Amino acid sequence: MTIQWFPGHMAKARRQVTEKLKQIDVVIELLDARLPLSSRNPMINEIVGEKPRLILLNKADLADEQVTELWMRYFKNQGIRTLPIDALSGKGVNKLPAYCQELAADMLNKRAERGMQARAVRIMILGIPNVGKSSLINRLAKRAVAQTGDRPAVTKAQQWVKMGDSLELLDTPGILWPKFEDQMVGLRLAASGAIKDELIDFTEVALFVIAYMMHYYPERLTERFKLKQLPEDRVEMLEEIAKKRGCLVSGGQVDYDKAAEIFLRELRSGKMGVISLERPEDWEMAEPIGKPLSLSQADF
Ligand SMILES: Nc1nc2c(ncn2[C@@H]2O[C@H](COP(=O)(O)OP(=O)(O)OP(=O)(O)O)[C@@H](O)[C@H]2O)c(=O)[nH]1
């Protein structure tokens, strides 16, 4: 699904989320474990405010476990609890109810002090498109309440889904936009498959990922493409990939775009192993790896 994120739509999305939040005790912020900050809404702290929050690092099955640990530490330092999960297989999801109960303890205690009846903790899921919100809702509800993947925009009344006696989940997630102002974010989202292929320049995105892998995962490249040594730069690396995958045009020239597309498909299908596309330190670097991509708000 491509969402046309124009300023009016962002304001509307924010209003809708803010409205839903009034009924919520604990917010579940869903991020992509491979690119947590790039898959995060830039105004999330302002939107969520002081409400207790849990960050779920979804698609952890596709991320580098060691890097996921660095991210958990990063968010812990900001006072936010994280849980890596895989919404498809359900791995990690069973810990969620206990975490939500802990985060809602203040609210529950206050109610008890005032002599009010105990009630279920109400939670909702917030995240950018394609991060796995519907997959998680279906997993938590143990049935298909939210549709995943491509679907027409169908509006239906929101409902609470009971999760045991102590938790209630809002069956419609809050959809927010990513950070458009940062072009590196666009590259990471494109690499992860979050942006429609028709809208991306394969070569640009592949060169970004190649540069990243030459730095952090050089042996994956040499092993996958059977190279004795790593080439000098990323363009040479893409040339090698083109040669290995038979992407040649007449006159012996290489077809960069075809090679880039093949490379990205191999990356996304996990053929190069689990890979994280950003690390906390990338956000502190003066010269980021890779070059910017020109994406507009309408591309998401
Ligand atoms: N490998 C892996 N894939 C996942 C996981 N969670 C979701 N996906 C896939 O990611 C894609 C997007 O999942 P959805 O649940 O539709 O995401 P969403 O956030 O509801 O997306 P929108 O409806 O666009 O807002 C689907 O192809 C899912 O199968 C996960 O934990 N691991």
Coordinates of C-alpha atoms and ligand atoms in Angstrom, one line a residue:
M1 CA 0.0 0.0 0.0
T2 CA 1.3 3.4 -0.9
I3 CA 0.1 6.2 1.3
Q4 CA 0.2 9.7 -0.1
W5 CA 1.8 11.6 2.7
F6 CA 1.0 15.2 2.1
P7 CA 0.9 17.7 4.9
G8 CA -2.9 17.5 5.1
H9 CA -2.7 13.7 5.4
M10 CA -0.1 13.9 8.1
A11 CA -2.1 16.3 10.1
K12 CA -5.2 14.0 9.7
A13 CA -3.2 10.9 10.7
R14 CA -1.9 12.7 13.8
R15 CA -5.4 13.9 14.8
Q16 CA -6.7 10.3 14.4
V17 CA -3.9 8.9 16.5
T18 CA -4.3 11.6 19.2
E19 CA -8.0 10.9 19.4
K20 CA -7.5 7.1 19.8
L21 CA -4.7 7.7 22.4
K22 CA -7.3 9.1 24.8
Q23 CA -8.6 5.6 25.5
I24 CA -5.2 4.0 25.7
D25 CA -3.1 3.0 28.8
V26 CA 0.0 1.7 27.1
V27 CA 1.3 2.5 23.6
I28 CA 3.1 -0.1 21.6
E29 CA 5.4 1.6 19.1
L30 CA 6.3 -0.8 16.3
L31 CA 9.7 -0.3 14.6
D32 CA 11.6 -2.3 12.1
A33 CA 14.5 -4.0 13.9
R34 CA 16.8 -3.6 10.9
L35 CA 16.3 0.2 10.8
P36 CA 14.7 1.3 14.1
L37 CA 15.2 5.1 13.8
S38 CA 14.5 5.2 10.1
S39 CA 11.2 3.4 10.6
R40 CA 10.2 5.8 13.4
N41 CA 7.8 8.7 13.2
P42 CA 9.7 12.0 13.8
M43 CA 7.0 13.4 16.1
I44 CA 6.4 10.3 18.1
N45 CA 7.5 11.7 21.5
E46 CA 5.3 14.7 21.1
I47 CA 2.3 12.6 19.9
V48 CA 2.6 9.9 22.7
G49 CA 3.6 12.4 25.4
E50 CA 3.9 10.9 28.9
K51 CA 1.9 7.7 28.2
P52 CA 3.7 4.5 29.1
R53 CA 5.3 3.1 26.0
L54 CA 6.8 -0.1 24.8
I55 CA 9.0 -0.3 21.7
L56 CA 8.7 -3.5 19.7
L57 CA 11.5 -4.2 17.3
N58 CA 9.7 -6.2 14.7
K59 CA 11.1 -8.3 11.9
A60 CA 13.9 -9.2 14.3
D61 CA 14.2 -12.5 12.3
L62 CA 15.7 -10.4 9.5
A63 CA 18.0 -8.3 11.7
D64 CA 21.6 -8.8 13.0
E65 CA 21.1 -9.9 16.6
Q66 CA 24.1 -8.1 17.9
V67 CA 23.0 -4.8 16.4
T68 CA 19.5 -5.4 17.8
E69 CA 21.1 -5.6 21.2
L70 CA 22.8 -2.2 20.6
W71 CA 19.5 -0.7 19.7
M72 CA 17.9 -2.2 22.9
R73 CA 20.6 -0.5 24.9
Y74 CA 20.1 2.7 23.0
F75 CA 16.4 2.9 23.8
K76 CA 17.0 1.7 27.4
N77 CA 19.2 4.8 27.8
Q78 CA 16.2 6.9 26.8
G79 CA 14.1 5.2 29.4
I80 CA 12.1 3.2 26.9
R81 CA 11.7 -0.6 27.2
T82 CA 12.1 -2.7 24.0
L83 CA 11.3 -6.2 23.0
P84 CA 12.5 -7.8 19.8
I85 CA 9.8 -9.8 18.1
D86 CA 8.9 -11.6 14.9
A87 CA 5.2 -10.9 14.3
L88 CA 5.0 -13.6 11.6
S89 CA 6.2 -16.6 13.7
G90 CA 5.1 -15.0 17.0
K91 CA 8.6 -15.2 18.5
G92 CA 8.9 -12.8 21.5
V93 CA 5.3 -11.8 21.4
N94 CA 4.4 -13.9 24.4
K95 CA 6.3 -11.5 26.6
L96 CA 4.2 -8.6 25.6
P97 CA 1.3 -9.0 28.1
A98 CA 3.6 -9.0 31.1
Y99 CA 5.5 -6.0 29.9
C100 CA 2.2 -4.1 29.3
Q101 CA 1.0 -5.0 32.8
E102 CA 4.2 -3.6 34.3
L103 CA 4.0 -0.4 32.3
A104 CA 0.4 0.1 33.4
A105 CA 1.1 -0.6 37.1
D106 CA 0.9 3.1 38.1
M107 CA -2.5 3.5 36.4
L108 CA -3.8 0.3 38.0
N109 CA -2.5 1.3 41.5
K110 CA -4.1 4.7 41.2
R111 CA -7.4 3.2 40.4
A112 CA -7.1 0.8 43.3
E113 CA -6.2 3.6 45.7
R114 CA -9.3 5.5 44.6
G115 CA -11.4 2.4 45.2
M116 CA -12.2 2.0 41.5
Q117 CA -12.8 -1.4 40.0
A118 CA -9.8 -3.0 38.3
R119 CA -10.1 -3.1 34.5
A120 CA -8.2 -4.5 31.6
V121 CA -5.1 -2.5 30.4
R122 CA -5.9 -0.9 27.0
I123 CA -3.2 -1.0 24.4
M124 CA -2.8 0.1 20.8
I125 CA -0.2 -0.3 18.1
L126 CA 1.4 2.6 16.4
G127 CA 3.8 2.6 13.4
I128 CA 4.7 3.6 9.9
P129 CA 3.3 1.7 6.9
N130 CA 4.6 -1.8 6.2
V131 CA 6.3 -2.2 9.6
G132 CA 4.0 -5.2 10.5
K133 CA 1.2 -3.6 12.5
S134 CA -1.6 -5.8 11.0
S135 CA 0.6 -9.0 11.3
L136 CA 1.1 -8.2 15.0
I137 CA -2.6 -7.4 15.7
N138 CA -3.6 -10.7 14.0
R139 CA -0.9 -12.6 16.0
L140 CA -2.1 -11.0 19.3
A141 CA -5.7 -11.6 18.5
K142 CA -4.9 -15.1 17.4
R143 CA -7.2 -14.6 14.4
A144 CA -7.4 -12.3 11.3
V145 CA -8.9 -9.0 12.5
A146 CA -6.6 -6.8 10.5
Q147 CA -5.7 -7.4 6.9
T148 CA -2.1 -7.5 5.9
G149 CA -0.4 -6.5 2.7
D150 CA -2.2 -4.8 -0.2
R151 CA -5.8 -4.0 0.5
P152 CA -8.4 -1.4 -0.5
A153 CA -9.0 1.3 2.0
V154 CA -11.9 -0.1 4.0
T155 CA -13.2 1.9 7.0
K156 CA -14.7 -0.1 9.8
A157 CA -15.6 0.6 13.3
Q158 CA -12.8 0.0 15.7
Q159 CA -13.1 -2.8 18.3
W160 CA -11.4 -4.0 21.4
V161 CA -9.8 -7.4 21.1
K162 CA -9.6 -9.2 24.5
M163 CA -6.2 -10.8 25.3
G164 CA -6.9 -12.8 28.4
D165 CA -8.6 -11.1 31.3
S166 CA -6.1 -8.3 31.8
L167 CA -5.5 -6.8 28.3
E168 CA -7.5 -5.2 25.6
L169 CA -6.1 -4.3 22.2
L170 CA -7.5 -1.8 19.8
D171 CA -7.9 -3.7 16.5
T172 CA -7.1 -0.7 14.3
P173 CA -3.5 0.5 14.4
G174 CA -2.3 4.1 14.4
I175 CA -0.5 4.8 11.1
L176 CA 2.2 7.5 11.1
W177 CA 4.7 8.8 8.6
P178 CA 8.5 8.3 8.5
K179 CA 11.1 11.0 8.6
F180 CA 11.0 12.5 5.1
E181 CA 13.5 15.3 5.7
D182 CA 16.4 12.8 6.0
Q183 CA 17.3 11.2 2.7
M184 CA 19.3 8.4 4.3
V185 CA 16.1 7.3 5.9
G186 CA 14.6 7.0 2.4
L187 CA 17.5 4.8 1.3
R188 CA 17.2 2.5 4.3
L189 CA 13.4 2.2 3.9
A190 CA 13.8 1.5 0.2
A191 CA 16.5 -1.2 0.9
S192 CA 14.2 -2.9 3.4
G193 CA 11.4 -3.1 0.9
A194 CA 9.1 -0.6 2.6
I195 CA 8.8 1.6 -0.6
K196 CA 7.2 0.4 -3.8
D197 CA 9.9 -0.7 -6.3
E198 CA 8.4 1.4 -9.1
L199 CA 9.4 4.5 -7.0
I200 CA 13.0 3.7 -6.3
D201 CA 16.2 3.9 -8.3
F202 CA 17.6 0.4 -7.8
T203 CA 21.2 1.5 -8.5
E204 CA 21.1 4.3 -6.0
V205 CA 19.7 2.0 -3.3
A206 CA 22.0 -0.9 -4.1
L207 CA 25.1 1.3 -4.0
F208 CA 24.0 2.6 -0.6
V209 CA 23.6 -1.0 0.7
I210 CA 26.8 -2.2 -0.9
A211 CA 28.8 0.7 0.8
Y212 CA 27.2 -0.3 4.1
M213 CA 28.0 -4.0 3.7
M214 CA 31.5 -3.3 2.5
H215 CA 32.0 -1.5 5.9
Y216 CA 30.0 -3.8 8.2
Y217 CA 29.6 -7.1 6.4
P218 CA 32.5 -7.4 3.9
E219 CA 32.7 -11.2 4.2
R220 CA 29.1 -11.6 3.2
L221 CA 29.8 -9.9 -0.1
T222 CA 33.0 -11.8 -0.9
E223 CA 31.3 -15.1 0.1
R224 CA 28.0 -14.5 -1.7
F225 CA 29.7 -13.3 -5.0
K226 CA 32.7 -15.6 -4.7
L227 CA 35.3 -12.9 -4.8
K228 CA 38.9 -13.4 -3.6
Q229 CA 39.0 -9.9 -2.2
L230 CA 36.7 -6.9 -1.7
P231 CA 36.9 -4.4 -4.6
E232 CA 38.2 -0.9 -3.9
D233 CA 34.8 0.9 -4.0
R234 CA 31.1 0.3 -4.2
V235 CA 30.7 0.9 -8.0
E236 CA 33.4 -1.7 -8.7
M237 CA 31.5 -4.1 -6.3
L238 CA 28.3 -3.6 -8.3
E239 CA 30.3 -4.3 -11.4
E240 CA 31.5 -7.5 -10.0
I241 CA 27.9 -8.4 -9.0
A242 CA 26.8 -7.6 -12.6
K243 CA 29.5 -9.9 -14.0
K244 CA 28.7 -12.8 -11.6
R245 CA 25.0 -12.5 -12.4
G246 CA 25.4 -12.2 -16.1
C247 CA 24.1 -8.6 -16.3
L248 CA 25.9 -7.5 -19.5
V249 CA 24.7 -5.5 -22.4
S250 CA 26.1 -5.4 -25.9
G251 CA 29.7 -4.4 -26.2
G252 CA 30.6 -6.0 -22.9
Q253 CA 29.2 -3.1 -20.8
V254 CA 27.6 -4.0 -17.5
D255 CA 23.9 -3.4 -16.8
Y256 CA 24.1 -1.7 -13.4
D257 CA 20.4 -1.3 -12.9
K258 CA 19.7 -5.0 -13.5
A259 CA 22.5 -6.0 -11.2
A260 CA 21.3 -3.6 -8.6
E261 CA 17.8 -5.1 -8.8
I262 CA 19.1 -8.6 -8.5
F263 CA 21.3 -7.6 -5.5
L264 CA 18.4 -6.0 -3.7
R265 CA 16.2 -9.0 -4.2
E266 CA 18.9 -11.3 -2.9
L267 CA 19.3 -9.0 0.1
R268 CA 15.6 -8.9 0.9
S269 CA 15.0 -12.6 0.6
G270 CA 17.7 -13.2 3.2
K271 CA 20.2 -14.8 0.8
M272 CA 23.0 -12.7 2.3
G273 CA 22.1 -13.6 5.8
V274 CA 20.5 -11.4 8.4
I275 CA 21.5 -7.8 8.0
S276 CA 20.8 -4.6 10.0
L277 CA 20.6 -1.5 7.9
E278 CA 21.5 1.0 10.6
R279 CA 23.3 1.2 13.9
P280 CA 23.1 3.8 16.7
E281 CA 26.5 5.1 15.7
D282 CA 25.3 5.8 12.1
W283 CA 23.2 8.6 13.6
E284 CA 26.3 10.1 15.2
M285 CA 28.5 10.0 12.1
A286 CA 29.3 13.3 10.4
E287 CA 29.7 11.7 7.0
P288 CA 27.0 9.0 6.6
I289 CA 27.8 6.0 4.4
G290 CA 26.2 6.1 1.0
K291 CA 24.7 9.1 -0.7
P292 CA 21.3 10.7 -0.4
L293 CA 18.3 9.6 -2.5
S294 CA 15.7 12.0 -3.7
L295 CA 12.4 10.8 -2.4
S296 CA 9.3 12.9 -2.0
Q297 CA 6.6 12.6 0.6
A298 CA 4.2 11.1 -2.0
D299 CA 6.4 8.0 -2.4
F300 CA 5.3 6.3 0.8
Ligands
LIG1 N1 10.2 -11.5 8.1 C1 9.2 -10.9 8.7 N2 8.2 -10.3 8.0 C2 7.2 -9.6 8.6 C3 7.2 -9.5 10.0 N3 6.1 -8.8 10.3 C4 5.5 -8.5 9.2 N4 6.1 -9.0 8.1 C5 5.8 -8.7 6.7 O1 5.9 -7.4 6.4 C6 4.9 -7.0 5.5 C7 4.0 -5.9 6.0 O2 3.3 -6.4 7.1 P1 1.9 -5.8 7.6 O3 1.4 -6.5 8.8 O4 0.9 -5.7 6.4 O5 2.3 -4.3 7.9 P2 1.5 -3.0 8.3 O6 2.3 -2.2 9.2 O7 0.1 -3.4 8.8 O8 1.3 -2.3 6.9 P3 0.3 -1.1 6.4 O9 -1.0 -1.8 6.3 O10 0.9 -0.7 5.1 O11 0.3 0.0 7.4 C8 4.1 -8.2 5.1 O12 4.6 -8.8 3.9 C9 4.4 -9.2 6.3 O13 4.3 -10.5 6.0 C10 8.2 -10.2 10.8 O14 8.3 -10.1 12.0 N5 9.2 -10.8 10.1

